[in-house]
Each structure stands twice: as C-alpha cells, then as structure tokens.
PDB file of C-alpha atoms in Angstrom:
ATOM      1  CA  UNK A1326      -0.033   0.268  -0.188  1.00 57.00           C
ATOM      2  CA  UNK A1327       1.299   3.475  -1.189  1.00 61.00           C
ATOM      3  CA  UNK A1328       1.239   6.353   1.369  1.00 62.00           C
ATOM      4  CA  UNK A1329      -0.554   9.169  -0.843  1.00 65.00           C
ATOM      5  CA  UNK A1330       0.103  12.695   0.837  1.00 67.00           C
ATOM      6  CA  UNK A1331      -2.455  15.246  -0.407  1.00 72.00           C
ATOM      7  CA  UNK A1332      -0.815  17.911  -2.190  1.00 79.00           C
ATOM      8  CA  UNK A1333      -1.433  21.435  -1.081  1.00 85.00           C
ATOM      9  CA  UNK A1334      -1.377  24.005  -3.543  1.00 90.00           C
ATOM     10  CA  UNK A1335      -0.652  27.357  -2.800  1.00 93.00           C
ATOM     11  CA  UNK A1336      -2.951  29.732  -4.033  1.00 92.00           C
ATOM     12  CA  UNK A1337      -2.224  33.448  -5.101  1.00 96.00           C
ATOM     13  CA  UNK A1338      -4.683  36.144  -5.388  1.00 96.00           C
ATOM     14  CA  UNK A1339      -3.529  39.074  -7.107  1.00 97.00           C
ATOM     15  CA  UNK A1340      -5.141  42.348  -5.716  1.00 97.00           C
ATOM     16  CA  UNK A1341      -5.785  43.292  -9.257  1.00 97.00           C
ATOM     17  CA  UNK A1342      -8.460  40.672  -9.577  1.00 96.00           C
ATOM     18  CA  UNK A1343     -10.269  41.467  -6.807  1.00 97.00           C
ATOM     19  CA  UNK A1344     -13.310  43.671  -6.903  1.00 97.00           C
ATOM     20  CA  UNK A1345     -14.704  46.111  -4.546  1.00 97.00           C
ATOM     21  CA  UNK A1346     -17.266  45.489  -2.508  1.00 96.00           C
ATOM     22  CA  UNK A1347     -19.080  47.928  -0.262  1.00 95.00           C
ATOM     23  CA  UNK A1348     -19.397  47.227   3.541  1.00 94.00           C
ATOM     24  CA  UNK A1349     -23.088  46.899   5.050  1.00 92.00           C
ATOM     25  CA  UNK A1350     -23.114  47.871   8.635  1.00 89.00           C
ATOM     26  CA  UNK A1351     -25.217  46.640  11.310  1.00 86.00           C
ATOM     27  CA  UNK A1352     -23.604  49.030  14.069  1.00 86.00           C
ATOM     28  CA  UNK A1353     -21.287  51.718  12.067  1.00 88.00           C
ATOM     29  CA  UNK A1354     -18.371  51.708  12.521  1.00 90.00           C
ATOM     30  CA  UNK A1355     -17.906  48.553  14.877  1.00 90.00           C
ATOM     31  CA  UNK A1356     -20.181  45.776  13.647  1.00 90.00           C
ATOM     32  CA  UNK A1357     -20.392  44.751  10.158  1.00 92.00           C
ATOM     33  CA  UNK A1358     -23.201  43.036   8.773  1.00 87.00           C
ATOM     34  CA  UNK A1359     -22.567  39.407   8.063  1.00 87.00           C
ATOM     35  CA  UNK A1360     -18.866  39.312   9.112  1.00 91.00           C
ATOM     36  CA  UNK A1361     -17.555  37.555  12.165  1.00 90.00           C
ATOM     37  CA  UNK A1362     -17.002  40.046  14.771  1.00 90.00           C
ATOM     38  CA  UNK A1363     -14.791  39.510  17.666  1.00 90.00           C
ATOM     39  CA  UNK A1364     -15.425  41.679  21.000  1.00 90.00           C
ATOM     40  CA  UNK A1365     -12.520  41.579  23.380  1.00 91.00           C
ATOM     41  CA  UNK A1366     -11.880  43.215  26.258  1.00 91.00           C
ATOM     42  CA  UNK A1367     -11.014  42.623  30.168  1.00 94.00           C
ATOM     43  CA  UNK A1368     -13.436  40.531  32.739  1.00 90.00           C
ATOM     44  CA  UNK A1369     -16.215  42.555  33.898  1.00 92.00           C
ATOM     45  CA  UNK A1370     -16.217  45.081  31.422  1.00 95.00           C
ATOM     46  CA  UNK A1371     -19.645  44.234  30.148  1.00 94.00           C
ATOM     47  CA  UNK A1372     -18.785  42.697  26.698  1.00 93.00           C
ATOM     48  CA  UNK A1373     -21.697  39.671  27.285  1.00 94.00           C
ATOM     49  CA  UNK A1374     -23.911  42.014  28.437  1.00 95.00           C
ATOM     50  CA  UNK A1375     -23.591  44.701  25.464  1.00 94.00           C
ATOM     51  CA  UNK A1376     -23.495  41.433  22.804  1.00 95.00           C
ATOM     52  CA  UNK A1377     -26.775  39.963  24.391  1.00 97.00           C
ATOM     53  CA  UNK A1378     -28.365  42.987  24.608  1.00 96.00           C
ATOM     54  CA  UNK A1379     -27.539  43.600  20.997  1.00 95.00           C
ATOM     55  CA  UNK A1380     -28.620  40.229  19.974  1.00 96.00           C
ATOM     56  CA  UNK A1381     -31.901  40.503  21.906  1.00 96.00           C
ATOM     57  CA  UNK A1382     -32.910  43.329  19.675  1.00 95.00           C
ATOM     58  CA  UNK A1383     -31.951  41.905  16.405  1.00 94.00           C
ATOM     59  CA  UNK A1384     -33.750  38.284  16.998  1.00 96.00           C
ATOM     60  CA  UNK A1385     -36.817  40.579  17.784  1.00 96.00           C
ATOM     61  CA  UNK A1386     -35.979  43.300  14.259  1.00 93.00           C
ATOM     62  CA  UNK A1387     -35.420  46.057  16.739  1.00 91.00           C
ATOM     63  CA  UNK A1388     -33.228  49.083  16.296  1.00 86.00           C
ATOM     64  CA  UNK A1389     -29.944  48.880  18.186  1.00 86.00           C
ATOM     65  CA  UNK A1390     -29.538  52.345  18.897  1.00 80.00           C
ATOM     66  CA  UNK A1391     -31.232  54.612  16.456  1.00 61.00           C
ATOM     67  CA  UNK A1392     -34.235  55.941  18.692  1.00 53.00           C
ATOM     68  CA  UNK A1393     -35.636  59.157  18.398  1.00 54.00           C
ATOM     69  CA  UNK A1394     -36.208  61.246  21.311  1.00 54.00           C
ATOM     70  CA  UNK A1395     -39.831  60.177  21.486  1.00 59.00           C
ATOM     71  CA  UNK A1396     -38.352  56.745  21.697  1.00 53.00           C
ATOM     72  CA  UNK A1397     -39.595  55.369  18.422  1.00 52.00           C
ATOM     73  CA  UNK A1398     -37.246  53.521  16.032  1.00 47.00           C
ATOM     74  CA  UNK A1399     -35.877  55.364  12.864  1.00 54.00           C
ATOM     75  CA  UNK A1400     -35.354  52.258  11.305  1.00 53.00           C
ATOM     76  CA  UNK A1401     -38.179  50.901   9.012  1.00 51.00           C
ATOM     77  CA  UNK A1402     -39.032  47.767   8.089  1.00 53.00           C
ATOM     78  CA  UNK A1403     -36.076  46.010  10.328  1.00 74.00           C
ATOM     79  CA  UNK A1404     -36.911  42.073   9.986  1.00 91.00           C
ATOM     80  CA  UNK A1405     -35.977  39.952  13.161  1.00 95.00           C
ATOM     81  CA  UNK A1406     -32.558  37.804  12.191  1.00 94.00           C
ATOM     82  CA  UNK A1407     -30.795  34.806  13.182  1.00 95.00           C
ATOM     83  CA  UNK A1408     -27.683  35.009  15.202  1.00 95.00           C
ATOM     84  CA  UNK A1409     -24.585  32.527  15.797  1.00 94.00           C
ATOM     85  CA  UNK A1410     -23.195  33.707  19.235  1.00 94.00           C
ATOM     86  CA  UNK A1411     -19.984  31.495  20.120  1.00 92.00           C
ATOM     87  CA  UNK A1412     -18.439  32.000  23.780  1.00 90.00           C
ATOM     88  CA  UNK A1413     -15.838  30.079  25.641  1.00 86.00           C
ATOM     89  CA  UNK A1414     -16.117  31.795  29.068  1.00 84.00           C
ATOM     90  CA  UNK A1415     -19.814  31.705  29.950  1.00 91.00           C
ATOM     91  CA  UNK A1416     -22.062  28.719  30.936  1.00 95.00           C
ATOM     92  CA  UNK A1417     -24.951  28.380  28.500  1.00 96.00           C
ATOM     93  CA  UNK A1418     -27.735  27.431  30.788  1.00 97.00           C
ATOM     94  CA  UNK A1419     -26.528  29.397  34.103  1.00 97.00           C
ATOM     95  CA  UNK A1420     -25.546  33.227  32.235  1.00 95.00           C
ATOM     96  CA  UNK A1421     -26.058  32.898  28.491  1.00 97.00           C
ATOM     97  CA  UNK A1422     -29.744  31.751  28.323  1.00 98.00           C
ATOM     98  CA  UNK A1423     -30.956  34.022  31.402  1.00 98.00           C
ATOM     99  CA  UNK A1424     -29.237  37.123  30.150  1.00 97.00           C
ATOM    100  CA  UNK A1425     -30.929  36.670  26.888  1.00 98.00           C
ATOM    101  CA  UNK A1426     -34.355  36.184  28.255  1.00 98.00           C
ATOM    102  CA  UNK A1427     -33.936  39.125  30.551  1.00 97.00           C
ATOM    103  CA  UNK A1428     -33.266  41.052  27.508  1.00 97.00           C
ATOM    104  CA  UNK A1429     -36.360  39.788  25.893  1.00 97.00           C
ATOM    105  CA  UNK A1430     -34.468  37.785  23.203  1.00 98.00           C
ATOM    106  CA  UNK A1431     -36.313  35.083  20.650  1.00 98.00           C
ATOM    107  CA  UNK A1432     -34.259  32.412  21.696  1.00 98.00           C
ATOM    108  CA  UNK A1433     -35.343  30.202  18.839  1.00 98.00           C
ATOM    109  CA  UNK A1434     -33.176  32.599  16.504  1.00 98.00           C
ATOM    110  CA  UNK A1435     -29.983  32.315  18.764  1.00 98.00           C
TER     111      UNK A1435
END
C-alpha cells in the first residue's frame, strides 16, 4: 500500500483581480453586517451584556441604537434575524440564556 500525501497547492490572489465591495454596517463603524466580529476586553467590562442586548434586539427586529427623542425607532422595516453566538467563557444555561431572556431575545433565533 502506497502512502499518498495530499498535495496542497498555494493559491495566490492578485489584488488587481479582486472586486471592491461596499461594507454594510449593523452598527457603524464597529459591527459589519454578515461578518465575524470579535468583542475583546478585560473581565467585567460588560462585553457579554452588551452583545446579548444587541442579539435580543436583532432577534426581535428592533433597532440597536437608533431611537428618536420620542423613543421611536428611526429604522423602518427591520426584519428579525438569526444570530450565531460563540462563547468560551460563560455557561449557556446559567449565564447566556438567562441574560438573553432578561433582554427579551427570541431564543429560537440564537
């Protein structure tokens, strides 16, 4: 039996051939829509709280920060979306889900 090593080819991309794309922002200029976003910081700074509040609003189709002085959303036609949330620190059942519920998230979308 002969060992076959898989041949990995190096694929080079010349930037001349890359099309420029417009970035869509979920929360300008911090969170691009449809991209992976990493929230980093020291423990206790509120990273999880902020992210789970944003997730709750997204799963309900609510504006994240755009509210007028009358408390009405400036965004029109916002659709609820599904969110992938990854954590390496917090427990799902004792931390993440209780906080999502407290924020009013639609947990079926997370």
